[in-house]
Amino acid sequence: FGMTADEARQAWGGELKSAGDEQAACYYLTPEWVDVPSDFAFMFENGKFVRYDVGTGREIAPGGGKVGMDADEIRGLYAGRVEETPHKYVEGGKYLGVEDISGGGGKLVFATDGTGKVTSWRVGVPPQVDYVEGCG
């Protein structure tokens, strides 16, 4: 986290396409293979990489969580480290936040639907990792 878009493109090693206005204060870049930006995207704010978002079960979060798991599975994987808050838009849904176990500034956030199934997750640094609407 903290690298510029050019540094991120170089580190990624593949093409990253813009999913927004790169002159804006906040925008996303996605790998070339992504058709729907909500499936996998890198967020940049004020010129720095601050988080990435995943909305597909193909990718696994640090520690093993993924889209499709239920909240109890997430609680088990990250035992004693999950902080739950209500979902802003989904009745019965939750955000399951997991702080960096190594003491770093990063955070992992899983979003669940009303039945407790993970619908997306994101990793980043505060405050951006907690933005509910992404760049919104």
mmCIF file of N, CA and C in Angstrom:
data_model
loop_
_atom_site.group_PDB
_atom_site.id
_atom_site.type_symbol
_atom_site.label_atom_id
_atom_site.label_comp_id
_atom_site.label_asym_id
_atom_site.label_seq_id
_atom_site.Cartn_x
_atom_site.Cartn_y
_atom_site.Cartn_z
ATOM 1 N N PHE A 1 0.843 -1.179 0.000
ATOM 2 C CA PHE A 1 0.000 0.000 0.000
ATOM 3 C C PHE A 1 0.888 1.243 0.000
ATOM 4 N N GLY A 2 0.378 2.303 -0.602
ATOM 5 C CA GLY A 2 1.117 3.550 -0.645
ATOM 6 C C GLY A 2 1.833 3.811 -1.958
ATOM 7 N N MET A 3 1.897 2.807 -2.861
ATOM 8 C CA MET A 3 2.577 3.052 -4.131
ATOM 9 C C MET A 3 1.700 3.847 -5.089
ATOM 10 N N THR A 4 2.343 4.461 -6.056
ATOM 11 C CA THR A 4 1.620 5.202 -7.082
ATOM 12 C C THR A 4 1.010 4.230 -8.081
ATOM 13 N N ALA A 5 0.139 4.728 -8.954
ATOM 14 C CA ALA A 5 -0.456 3.884 -9.989
ATOM 15 C C ALA A 5 0.623 3.316 -10.911
ATOM 16 N N ASP A 6 1.625 4.126 -11.269
ATOM 17 C CA ASP A 6 2.711 3.633 -12.119
ATOM 18 C C ASP A 6 3.489 2.518 -11.426
ATOM 19 N N GLU A 7 3.764 2.686 -10.146
ATOM 20 C CA GLU A 7 4.468 1.644 -9.388
ATOM 21 C C GLU A 7 3.619 0.383 -9.285
ATOM 22 N N ALA A 8 2.304 0.550 -9.100
ATOM 23 C CA ALA A 8 1.404 -0.604 -9.014
ATOM 24 C C ALA A 8 1.350 -1.343 -10.348
ATOM 25 N N ARG A 9 1.298 -0.599 -11.432
ATOM 26 C CA ARG A 9 1.296 -1.237 -12.756
ATOM 27 C C ARG A 9 2.568 -2.058 -12.953
ATOM 28 N N GLN A 10 3.697 -1.519 -12.556
ATOM 29 C CA GLN A 10 4.963 -2.224 -12.698
ATOM 30 C C GLN A 10 4.991 -3.465 -11.795
ATOM 31 N N ALA A 11 4.534 -3.331 -10.551
ATOM 32 C CA ALA A 11 4.521 -4.449 -9.608
ATOM 33 C C ALA A 11 3.555 -5.541 -10.043
ATOM 34 N N TRP A 12 2.422 -5.158 -10.641
ATOM 35 C CA TRP A 12 1.420 -6.127 -11.071
ATOM 36 C C TRP A 12 1.974 -7.005 -12.181
ATOM 37 N N GLY A 13 2.753 -6.423 -13.060
ATOM 38 C CA GLY A 13 3.368 -7.196 -14.128
ATOM 39 C C GLY A 13 2.462 -7.479 -15.304
ATOM 40 N N GLY A 14 1.256 -7.007 -15.258
ATOM 41 C CA GLY A 14 0.304 -7.151 -16.358
ATOM 42 C C GLY A 14 -0.367 -5.814 -16.564
ATOM 43 N N GLU A 15 -1.242 -5.764 -17.530
ATOM 44 C CA GLU A 15 -1.905 -4.493 -17.802
ATOM 45 C C GLU A 15 -3.010 -4.224 -16.791
ATOM 46 N N LEU A 16 -3.067 -2.996 -16.323
ATOM 47 C CA LEU A 16 -4.159 -2.538 -15.465
ATOM 48 C C LEU A 16 -4.892 -1.443 -16.215
ATOM 49 N N LYS A 17 -6.214 -1.620 -16.333
ATOM 50 C CA LYS A 17 -7.020 -0.620 -17.039
ATOM 51 C C LYS A 17 -7.760 0.243 -16.029
ATOM 52 N N SER A 18 -8.042 1.455 -16.441
ATOM 53 C CA SER A 18 -8.720 2.401 -15.574
ATOM 54 C C SER A 18 -10.205 2.086 -15.498
ATOM 55 N N ALA A 19 -10.736 2.110 -14.279
ATOM 56 C CA ALA A 19 -12.169 1.927 -14.062
ATOM 57 C C ALA A 19 -12.744 3.232 -13.531
ATOM 58 N N GLY A 20 -12.114 4.336 -13.900
ATOM 59 C CA GLY A 20 -12.548 5.653 -13.456
ATOM 60 C C GLY A 20 -11.576 6.692 -13.975
ATOM 61 N N ASP A 21 -11.833 7.933 -13.655
ATOM 62 C CA ASP A 21 -10.998 9.040 -14.090
ATOM 63 C C ASP A 21 -9.731 9.089 -13.242
ATOM 64 N N GLU A 22 -8.589 8.802 -13.851
ATOM 65 C CA GLU A 22 -7.334 8.773 -13.107
ATOM 66 C C GLU A 22 -6.887 10.153 -12.634
ATOM 67 N N GLN A 23 -7.575 11.192 -13.063
ATOM 68 C CA GLN A 23 -7.278 12.542 -12.571
ATOM 69 C C GLN A 23 -8.105 12.870 -11.324
ATOM 70 N N ALA A 24 -9.075 12.017 -11.008
ATOM 71 C CA ALA A 24 -9.931 12.236 -9.834
ATOM 72 C C ALA A 24 -9.148 11.945 -8.554
ATOM 73 N N ALA A 25 -9.650 12.430 -7.444
ATOM 74 C CA ALA A 25 -9.008 12.178 -6.147
ATOM 75 C C ALA A 25 -9.037 10.694 -5.804
ATOM 76 N N CYS A 26 -10.064 9.973 -6.272
ATOM 77 C CA CYS A 26 -10.204 8.547 -5.997
ATOM 78 C C CYS A 26 -10.657 7.842 -7.270
ATOM 79 N N TYR A 27 -10.014 6.712 -7.571
ATOM 80 C CA TYR A 27 -10.379 5.926 -8.759
ATOM 81 C C TYR A 27 -9.883 4.499 -8.577
ATOM 82 N N TYR A 28 -10.332 3.615 -9.470
ATOM 83 C CA TYR A 28 -9.932 2.210 -9.446
ATOM 84 C C TYR A 28 -9.187 1.830 -10.719
ATOM 85 N N LEU A 29 -8.277 0.871 -10.577
ATOM 86 C CA LEU A 29 -7.651 0.198 -11.708
ATOM 87 C C LEU A 29 -7.998 -1.277 -11.585
ATOM 88 N N THR A 30 -8.222 -1.926 -12.727
ATOM 89 C CA THR A 30 -8.540 -3.354 -12.724
ATOM 90 C C THR A 30 -7.607 -4.093 -13.675
ATOM 91 N N PRO A 31 -7.334 -5.370 -13.388
ATOM 92 C CA PRO A 31 -6.570 -6.172 -14.341
ATOM 93 C C PRO A 31 -7.337 -6.286 -15.659
ATOM 94 N N GLU A 32 -6.623 -6.516 -16.727
ATOM 95 C CA GLU A 32 -7.210 -6.603 -18.061
ATOM 96 C C GLU A 32 -8.317 -7.662 -18.141
ATOM 97 N N TRP A 33 -8.187 -8.770 -17.394
ATOM 98 C CA TRP A 33 -9.149 -9.878 -17.467
ATOM 99 C C TRP A 33 -10.462 -9.600 -16.741
ATOM 100 N N VAL A 34 -10.553 -8.508 -16.008
ATOM 101 C CA VAL A 34 -11.767 -8.195 -15.246
ATOM 102 C C VAL A 34 -12.805 -7.534 -16.151
ATOM 103 N N ASP A 35 -13.991 -8.131 -16.212
ATOM 104 C CA ASP A 35 -15.093 -7.556 -16.989
ATOM 105 C C ASP A 35 -15.960 -6.635 -16.139
ATOM 106 N N VAL A 36 -16.137 -6.997 -14.864
ATOM 107 C CA VAL A 36 -16.961 -6.216 -13.941
ATOM 108 C C VAL A 36 -16.057 -5.703 -12.827
ATOM 109 N N PRO A 37 -15.826 -4.378 -12.752
ATOM 110 C CA PRO A 37 -14.891 -3.846 -11.760
ATOM 111 C C PRO A 37 -15.156 -4.280 -10.319
ATOM 112 N N SER A 38 -16.407 -4.555 -9.962
ATOM 113 C CA SER A 38 -16.688 -4.979 -8.587
ATOM 114 C C SER A 38 -16.148 -6.384 -8.296
ATOM 115 N N ASP A 39 -15.740 -7.132 -9.337
ATOM 116 C CA ASP A 39 -15.159 -8.462 -9.117
ATOM 117 C C ASP A 39 -13.742 -8.388 -8.560
ATOM 118 N N PHE A 40 -12.953 -7.398 -9.029
ATOM 119 C CA PHE A 40 -11.566 -7.284 -8.584
ATOM 120 C C PHE A 40 -11.035 -5.931 -9.016
ATOM 121 N N ALA A 41 -10.663 -5.080 -8.058
ATOM 122 C CA ALA A 41 -10.195 -3.740 -8.408
ATOM 123 C C ALA A 41 -9.272 -3.186 -7.334
ATOM 124 N N PHE A 42 -8.328 -2.375 -7.777
ATOM 125 C CA PHE A 42 -7.389 -1.692 -6.900
ATOM 126 C C PHE A 42 -7.812 -0.237 -6.745
ATOM 127 N N MET A 43 -7.949 0.235 -5.511
ATOM 128 C CA MET A 43 -8.359 1.624 -5.257
ATOM 129 C C MET A 43 -7.139 2.517 -5.031
ATOM 130 N N PHE A 44 -7.186 3.686 -5.661
ATOM 131 C CA PHE A 44 -6.162 4.711 -5.478
ATOM 132 C C PHE A 44 -6.848 5.982 -4.994
ATOM 133 N N GLU A 45 -6.275 6.592 -3.975
ATOM 134 C CA GLU A 45 -6.801 7.867 -3.493
ATOM 135 C C GLU A 45 -5.631 8.811 -3.287
ATOM 136 N N ASN A 46 -5.802 10.034 -3.789
ATOM 137 C CA ASN A 46 -4.746 11.043 -3.712
ATOM 138 C C ASN A 46 -3.420 10.504 -4.249
ATOM 139 N N GLY A 47 -3.512 9.730 -5.344
ATOM 140 C CA GLY A 47 -2.329 9.238 -6.033
ATOM 141 C C GLY A 47 -1.668 8.011 -5.433
ATOM 142 N N LYS A 48 -2.256 7.414 -4.383
ATOM 143 C CA LYS A 48 -1.642 6.267 -3.706
ATOM 144 C C LYS A 48 -2.588 5.069 -3.661
ATOM 145 N N PHE A 49 -2.017 3.862 -3.783
ATOM 146 C CA PHE A 49 -2.755 2.611 -3.657
ATOM 147 C C PHE A 49 -3.159 2.436 -2.199
ATOM 148 N N VAL A 50 -4.485 2.308 -1.939
ATOM 149 C CA VAL A 50 -4.971 2.264 -0.560
ATOM 150 C C VAL A 50 -5.790 1.020 -0.213
ATOM 151 N N ARG A 51 -6.321 0.324 -1.241
ATOM 152 C CA ARG A 51 -7.089 -0.890 -0.943
ATOM 153 C C ARG A 51 -7.363 -1.651 -2.222
ATOM 154 N N TYR A 52 -7.775 -2.917 -2.071
ATOM 155 C CA TYR A 52 -8.315 -3.654 -3.208
ATOM 156 C C TYR A 52 -9.590 -4.358 -2.786
ATOM 157 N N ASP A 53 -10.493 -4.505 -3.755
ATOM 158 C CA ASP A 53 -11.831 -5.036 -3.522
ATOM 159 C C ASP A 53 -12.023 -6.304 -4.342
ATOM 160 N N VAL A 54 -12.698 -7.296 -3.753
ATOM 161 C CA VAL A 54 -12.963 -8.563 -4.430
ATOM 162 C C VAL A 54 -14.430 -8.921 -4.243
ATOM 163 N N GLY A 55 -15.100 -9.235 -5.346
ATOM 164 C CA GLY A 55 -16.511 -9.607 -5.291
ATOM 165 C C GLY A 55 -16.791 -10.942 -5.956
ATOM 166 N N THR A 56 -15.791 -11.794 -6.032
ATOM 167 C CA THR A 56 -15.935 -13.098 -6.665
ATOM 168 C C THR A 56 -15.299 -14.172 -5.789
ATOM 169 N N GLY A 57 -15.811 -15.381 -5.871
ATOM 170 C CA GLY A 57 -15.272 -16.497 -5.096
ATOM 171 C C GLY A 57 -13.980 -17.065 -5.647
ATOM 172 N N ARG A 58 -13.510 -16.538 -6.770
ATOM 173 C CA ARG A 58 -12.268 -17.061 -7.367
ATOM 174 C C ARG A 58 -11.031 -16.653 -6.582
ATOM 175 N N GLU A 59 -11.109 -15.562 -5.835
ATOM 176 C CA GLU A 59 -9.944 -15.057 -5.102
ATOM 177 C C GLU A 59 -10.100 -15.367 -3.617
ATOM 178 N N ILE A 60 -8.976 -15.662 -2.959
ATOM 179 C CA ILE A 60 -8.978 -15.987 -1.532
ATOM 180 C C ILE A 60 -8.320 -14.847 -0.766
ATOM 181 N N ALA A 61 -8.975 -14.410 0.288
ATOM 182 C CA ALA A 61 -8.464 -13.320 1.133
ATOM 183 C C ALA A 61 -7.284 -13.804 1.969
ATOM 184 N N PRO A 62 -6.431 -12.892 2.418
ATOM 185 C CA PRO A 62 -5.386 -13.290 3.364
ATOM 186 C C PRO A 62 -6.022 -14.011 4.550
ATOM 187 N N GLY A 63 -5.518 -15.160 4.896
ATOM 188 C CA GLY A 63 -6.063 -15.938 6.000
ATOM 189 C C GLY A 63 -7.085 -16.973 5.582
ATOM 190 N N GLY A 64 -7.529 -16.960 4.308
ATOM 191 C CA GLY A 64 -8.376 -18.027 3.806
ATOM 192 C C GLY A 64 -9.838 -17.727 3.555
ATOM 193 N N GLY A 65 -10.344 -16.570 3.945
ATOM 194 C CA GLY A 65 -11.750 -16.247 3.706
ATOM 195 C C GLY A 65 -12.025 -15.984 2.237
ATOM 196 N N LYS A 66 -13.294 -16.148 1.831
ATOM 197 C CA LYS A 66 -13.659 -15.850 0.448
ATOM 198 C C LYS A 66 -15.160 -15.667 0.306
ATOM 199 N N VAL A 67 -15.542 -15.100 -0.824
ATOM 200 C CA VAL A 67 -16.957 -14.918 -1.154
ATOM 201 C C VAL A 67 -17.630 -16.291 -1.163
ATOM 202 N N GLY A 68 -18.833 -16.351 -0.575
ATOM 203 C CA GLY A 68 -19.592 -17.599 -0.524
ATOM 204 C C GLY A 68 -19.546 -18.278 0.831
ATOM 205 N N MET A 69 -18.532 -17.985 1.641
ATOM 206 C CA MET A 69 -18.460 -18.557 2.989
ATOM 207 C C MET A 69 -19.538 -17.906 3.851
ATOM 208 N N ASP A 70 -19.871 -18.574 4.966
ATOM 209 C CA ASP A 70 -20.801 -17.915 5.872
ATOM 210 C C ASP A 70 -20.029 -17.261 7.013
ATOM 211 N N ALA A 71 -20.713 -16.381 7.708
ATOM 212 C CA ALA A 71 -20.073 -15.577 8.759
ATOM 213 C C ALA A 71 -19.417 -16.448 9.827
ATOM 214 N N ASP A 72 -20.014 -17.586 10.156
ATOM 215 C CA ASP A 72 -19.416 -18.468 11.162
ATOM 216 C C ASP A 72 -18.069 -19.010 10.693
ATOM 217 N N GLU A 73 -17.952 -19.310 9.392
ATOM 218 C CA GLU A 73 -16.664 -19.771 8.856
ATOM 219 C C GLU A 73 -15.609 -18.669 8.978
ATOM 220 N N ILE A 74 -16.014 -17.430 8.707
ATOM 221 C CA ILE A 74 -15.094 -16.296 8.833
ATOM 222 C C ILE A 74 -14.679 -16.131 10.293
ATOM 223 N N ARG A 75 -15.636 -16.205 11.198
ATOM 224 C CA ARG A 75 -15.321 -16.092 12.632
ATOM 225 C C ARG A 75 -14.341 -17.181 13.055
ATOM 226 N N GLY A 76 -14.481 -18.383 12.500
ATOM 227 C CA GLY A 76 -13.573 -19.486 12.823
ATOM 228 C C GLY A 76 -12.174 -19.278 12.264
ATOM 229 N N LEU A 77 -12.092 -18.817 11.027
ATOM 230 C CA LEU A 77 -10.786 -18.584 10.401
ATOM 231 C C LEU A 77 -9.996 -17.492 11.099
ATOM 232 N N TYR A 78 -10.698 -16.477 11.560
ATOM 233 C CA TYR A 78 -10.053 -15.302 12.172
ATOM 234 C C TYR A 78 -10.463 -15.194 13.640
ATOM 235 N N ALA A 79 -10.452 -16.318 14.325
ATOM 236 C CA ALA A 79 -10.953 -16.427 15.698
ATOM 237 C C ALA A 79 -10.384 -15.348 16.617
ATOM 238 N N GLY A 80 -11.314 -14.690 17.327
ATOM 239 C CA GLY A 80 -10.942 -13.681 18.302
ATOM 240 C C GLY A 80 -10.519 -12.348 17.711
ATOM 241 N N ARG A 81 -10.586 -12.218 16.378
ATOM 242 C CA ARG A 81 -10.113 -10.989 15.742
ATOM 243 C C ARG A 81 -11.194 -10.302 14.905
ATOM 244 N N VAL A 82 -12.405 -10.816 14.903
ATOM 245 C CA VAL A 82 -13.467 -10.278 14.055
ATOM 246 C C VAL A 82 -14.298 -9.257 14.817
ATOM 247 N N GLU A 83 -14.390 -8.064 14.230
ATOM 248 C CA GLU A 83 -15.248 -7.018 14.787
ATOM 249 C C GLU A 83 -16.435 -6.865 13.843
ATOM 250 N N GLU A 84 -17.647 -7.042 14.374
ATOM 251 C CA GLU A 84 -18.856 -6.985 13.547
ATOM 252 C C GLU A 84 -19.556 -5.641 13.672
ATOM 253 N N THR A 85 -19.986 -5.130 12.527
ATOM 254 C CA THR A 85 -20.810 -3.920 12.495
ATOM 255 C C THR A 85 -21.944 -4.159 11.504
ATOM 256 N N PRO A 86 -23.077 -3.474 11.676
ATOM 257 C CA PRO A 86 -24.202 -3.665 10.751
ATOM 258 C C PRO A 86 -23.860 -3.166 9.344
ATOM 259 N N HIS A 87 -24.385 -3.862 8.351
ATOM 260 C CA HIS A 87 -24.233 -3.439 6.953
ATOM 261 C C HIS A 87 -25.049 -2.170 6.750
ATOM 262 N N LYS A 88 -24.509 -1.239 6.018
ATOM 263 C CA LYS A 88 -25.182 0.047 5.822
ATOM 264 C C LYS A 88 -26.426 -0.066 4.946
ATOM 265 N N TYR A 89 -26.429 -0.997 3.996
ATOM 266 C CA TYR A 89 -27.519 -1.074 3.023
ATOM 267 C C TYR A 89 -28.305 -2.375 3.023
ATOM 268 N N VAL A 90 -27.763 -3.440 3.601
ATOM 269 C CA VAL A 90 -28.408 -4.755 3.537
ATOM 270 C C VAL A 90 -28.957 -5.118 4.912
ATOM 271 N N GLU A 91 -30.283 -5.222 4.998
ATOM 272 C CA GLU A 91 -30.903 -5.583 6.267
ATOM 273 C C GLU A 91 -30.429 -6.962 6.703
ATOM 274 N N GLY A 92 -29.923 -7.051 7.928
ATOM 275 C CA GLY A 92 -29.394 -8.304 8.463
ATOM 276 C C GLY A 92 -27.955 -8.578 8.056
ATOM 277 N N GLY A 93 -27.436 -7.826 7.103
ATOM 278 C CA GLY A 93 -26.050 -7.990 6.673
ATOM 279 C C GLY A 93 -25.086 -7.379 7.669
ATOM 280 N N LYS A 94 -23.839 -7.789 7.570
ATOM 281 C CA LYS A 94 -22.817 -7.288 8.482
ATOM 282 C C LYS A 94 -21.519 -7.019 7.732
ATOM 283 N N TYR A 95 -20.688 -6.213 8.366
ATOM 284 C CA TYR A 95 -19.295 -6.065 7.964
ATOM 285 C C TYR A 95 -18.490 -6.780 9.041
ATOM 286 N N LEU A 96 -17.614 -7.664 8.629
ATOM 287 C CA LEU A 96 -16.765 -8.405 9.552
ATOM 288 C C LEU A 96 -15.337 -7.907 9.343
ATOM 289 N N GLY A 97 -14.865 -7.060 10.237
ATOM 290 C CA GLY A 97 -13.544 -6.459 10.119
ATOM 291 C C GLY A 97 -12.496 -7.263 10.863
ATOM 292 N N VAL A 98 -11.322 -7.431 10.233
ATOM 293 C CA VAL A 98 -10.228 -8.181 10.827
ATOM 294 C C VAL A 98 -8.968 -7.319 10.752
ATOM 295 N N GLU A 99 -8.428 -6.946 11.900
ATOM 296 C CA GLU A 99 -7.203 -6.147 11.951
ATOM 297 C C GLU A 99 -6.005 -7.013 11.574
ATOM 298 N N ASP A 100 -4.952 -6.385 11.113
ATOM 299 C CA ASP A 100 -3.708 -7.058 10.726
ATOM 300 C C ASP A 100 -3.097 -7.740 11.953
ATOM 301 N N ILE A 101 -2.934 -9.063 11.876
ATOM 302 C CA ILE A 101 -2.402 -9.836 13.008
ATOM 303 C C ILE A 101 -0.962 -9.460 13.327
ATOM 304 N N SER A 102 -0.232 -8.956 12.329
ATOM 305 C CA SER A 102 1.177 -8.608 12.554
ATOM 306 C C SER A 102 1.331 -7.215 13.149
ATOM 307 N N GLY A 103 0.202 -6.534 13.398
ATOM 308 C CA GLY A 103 0.268 -5.216 14.010
ATOM 309 C C GLY A 103 0.431 -4.084 13.009
ATOM 310 N N GLY A 104 0.392 -4.400 11.728
ATOM 311 C CA GLY A 104 0.479 -3.363 10.696
ATOM 312 C C GLY A 104 -0.808 -2.560 10.629
ATOM 313 N N GLY A 105 -0.837 -1.594 9.748
ATOM 314 C CA GLY A 105 -1.992 -0.715 9.649
ATOM 315 C C GLY A 105 -3.106 -1.240 8.772
ATOM 316 N N GLY A 106 -2.917 -2.393 8.148
ATOM 317 C CA GLY A 106 -3.916 -2.918 7.230
ATOM 318 C C GLY A 106 -5.109 -3.552 7.924
ATOM 319 N N LYS A 107 -6.176 -3.722 7.138
ATOM 320 C CA LYS A 107 -7.411 -4.302 7.664
ATOM 321 C C LYS A 107 -8.109 -5.058 6.543
ATOM 322 N N LEU A 108 -8.770 -6.140 6.900
ATOM 323 C CA LEU A 108 -9.559 -6.965 5.989
ATOM 324 C C LEU A 108 -11.013 -6.820 6.405
ATOM 325 N N VAL A 109 -11.901 -6.570 5.435
ATOM 326 C CA VAL A 109 -13.323 -6.398 5.737
ATOM 327 C C VAL A 109 -14.146 -7.299 4.816
ATOM 328 N N PHE A 110 -14.950 -8.177 5.421
ATOM 329 C CA PHE A 110 -15.883 -9.017 4.682
ATOM 330 C C PHE A 110 -17.277 -8.409 4.808
ATOM 331 N N ALA A 111 -18.033 -8.355 3.706
ATOM 332 C CA ALA A 111 -19.432 -7.912 3.736
ATOM 333 C C ALA A 111 -20.310 -9.145 3.571
ATOM 334 N N THR A 112 -21.368 -9.239 4.395
ATOM 335 C CA THR A 112 -22.288 -10.369 4.279
ATOM 336 C C THR A 112 -23.680 -9.884 3.906
ATOM 337 N N ASP A 113 -24.454 -10.806 3.347
ATOM 338 C CA ASP A 113 -25.855 -10.505 3.057
ATOM 339 C C ASP A 113 -26.695 -10.813 4.294
ATOM 340 N N GLY A 114 -28.002 -10.722 4.169
ATOM 341 C CA GLY A 114 -28.904 -10.947 5.298
ATOM 342 C C GLY A 114 -28.913 -12.359 5.823
ATOM 343 N N THR A 115 -28.410 -13.321 5.029
ATOM 344 C CA THR A 115 -28.349 -14.714 5.490
ATOM 345 C C THR A 115 -26.997 -15.058 6.094
ATOM 346 N N GLY A 116 -26.076 -14.093 6.092
ATOM 347 C CA GLY A 116 -24.758 -14.332 6.668
ATOM 348 C C GLY A 116 -23.712 -14.812 5.691
ATOM 349 N N LYS A 117 -24.027 -14.838 4.397
ATOM 350 C CA LYS A 117 -23.049 -15.261 3.384
ATOM 351 C C LYS A 117 -22.186 -14.085 2.959
ATOM 352 N N VAL A 118 -20.890 -14.329 2.803
ATOM 353 C CA VAL A 118 -19.965 -13.292 2.348
ATOM 354 C C VAL A 118 -20.248 -12.995 0.871
ATOM 355 N N THR A 119 -20.462 -11.708 0.579
ATOM 356 C CA THR A 119 -20.746 -11.284 -0.798
ATOM 357 C C THR A 119 -19.564 -10.550 -1.426
ATOM 358 N N SER A 120 -18.667 -10.026 -0.581
ATOM 359 C CA SER A 120 -17.471 -9.350 -1.074
ATOM 360 C C SER A 120 -16.496 -9.181 0.087
ATOM 361 N N TRP A 121 -15.270 -8.831 -0.253
ATOM 362 C CA TRP A 121 -14.285 -8.505 0.780
ATOM 363 C C TRP A 121 -13.306 -7.486 0.215
ATOM 364 N N ARG A 122 -12.610 -6.828 1.125
ATOM 365 C CA ARG A 122 -11.630 -5.830 0.718
ATOM 366 C C ARG A 122 -10.507 -5.782 1.749
ATOM 367 N N VAL A 123 -9.337 -5.398 1.268
ATOM 368 C CA VAL A 123 -8.163 -5.253 2.118
ATOM 369 C C VAL A 123 -7.593 -3.877 1.852
ATOM 370 N N GLY A 124 -7.191 -3.188 2.895
ATOM 371 C CA GLY A 124 -6.608 -1.869 2.696
ATOM 372 C C GLY A 124 -6.197 -1.232 3.995
ATOM 373 N N VAL A 125 -5.981 0.063 3.891
ATOM 374 C CA VAL A 125 -5.580 0.842 5.061
ATOM 375 C C VAL A 125 -6.706 1.804 5.426
ATOM 376 N N PRO A 126 -6.889 2.057 6.720
ATOM 377 C CA PRO A 126 -7.884 3.036 7.132
ATOM 378 C C PRO A 126 -7.454 4.443 6.712
ATOM 379 N N PRO A 127 -8.362 5.316 6.421
ATOM 380 C CA PRO A 127 -9.809 5.132 6.510
ATOM 381 C C PRO A 127 -10.421 4.507 5.255
ATOM 382 N N GLN A 128 -9.657 4.403 4.165
ATOM 383 C CA GLN A 128 -10.230 3.970 2.883
ATOM 384 C C GLN A 128 -10.822 2.563 2.915
ATOM 385 N N VAL A 129 -10.232 1.642 3.671
ATOM 386 C CA VAL A 129 -10.756 0.284 3.712
ATOM 387 C C VAL A 129 -12.169 0.268 4.299
ATOM 388 N N ASP A 130 -12.525 1.277 5.070
ATOM 389 C CA ASP A 130 -13.847 1.336 5.682
ATOM 390 C C ASP A 130 -14.865 2.124 4.851
ATOM 391 N N TYR A 131 -14.463 2.696 3.723
ATOM 392 C CA TYR A 131 -15.418 3.390 2.864
ATOM 393 C C TYR A 131 -16.429 2.368 2.329
ATOM 394 N N VAL A 132 -17.675 2.541 2.659
ATOM 395 C CA VAL A 132 -18.715 1.605 2.247
ATOM 396 C C VAL A 132 -18.988 1.712 0.752
ATOM 397 N N GLU A 133 -18.974 2.913 0.217
ATOM 398 C CA GLU A 133 -19.306 3.123 -1.194
ATOM 399 C C GLU A 133 -18.075 3.120 -2.104
ATOM 400 N N GLY A 134 -16.946 2.626 -1.641
ATOM 401 C CA GLY A 134 -15.731 2.688 -2.443
ATOM 402 C C GLY A 134 -15.322 4.143 -2.609
ATOM 403 N N CYS A 135 -15.081 4.549 -3.836
ATOM 404 C CA CYS A 135 -14.695 5.950 -4.078
ATOM 405 C C CYS A 135 -15.874 6.891 -3.883
ATOM 406 N N GLY A 136 -17.116 6.343 -3.962
ATOM 407 C CA GLY A 136 -18.360 7.068 -3.828
ATOM 408 C C GLY A 136 -18.204 8.467 -3.459
#
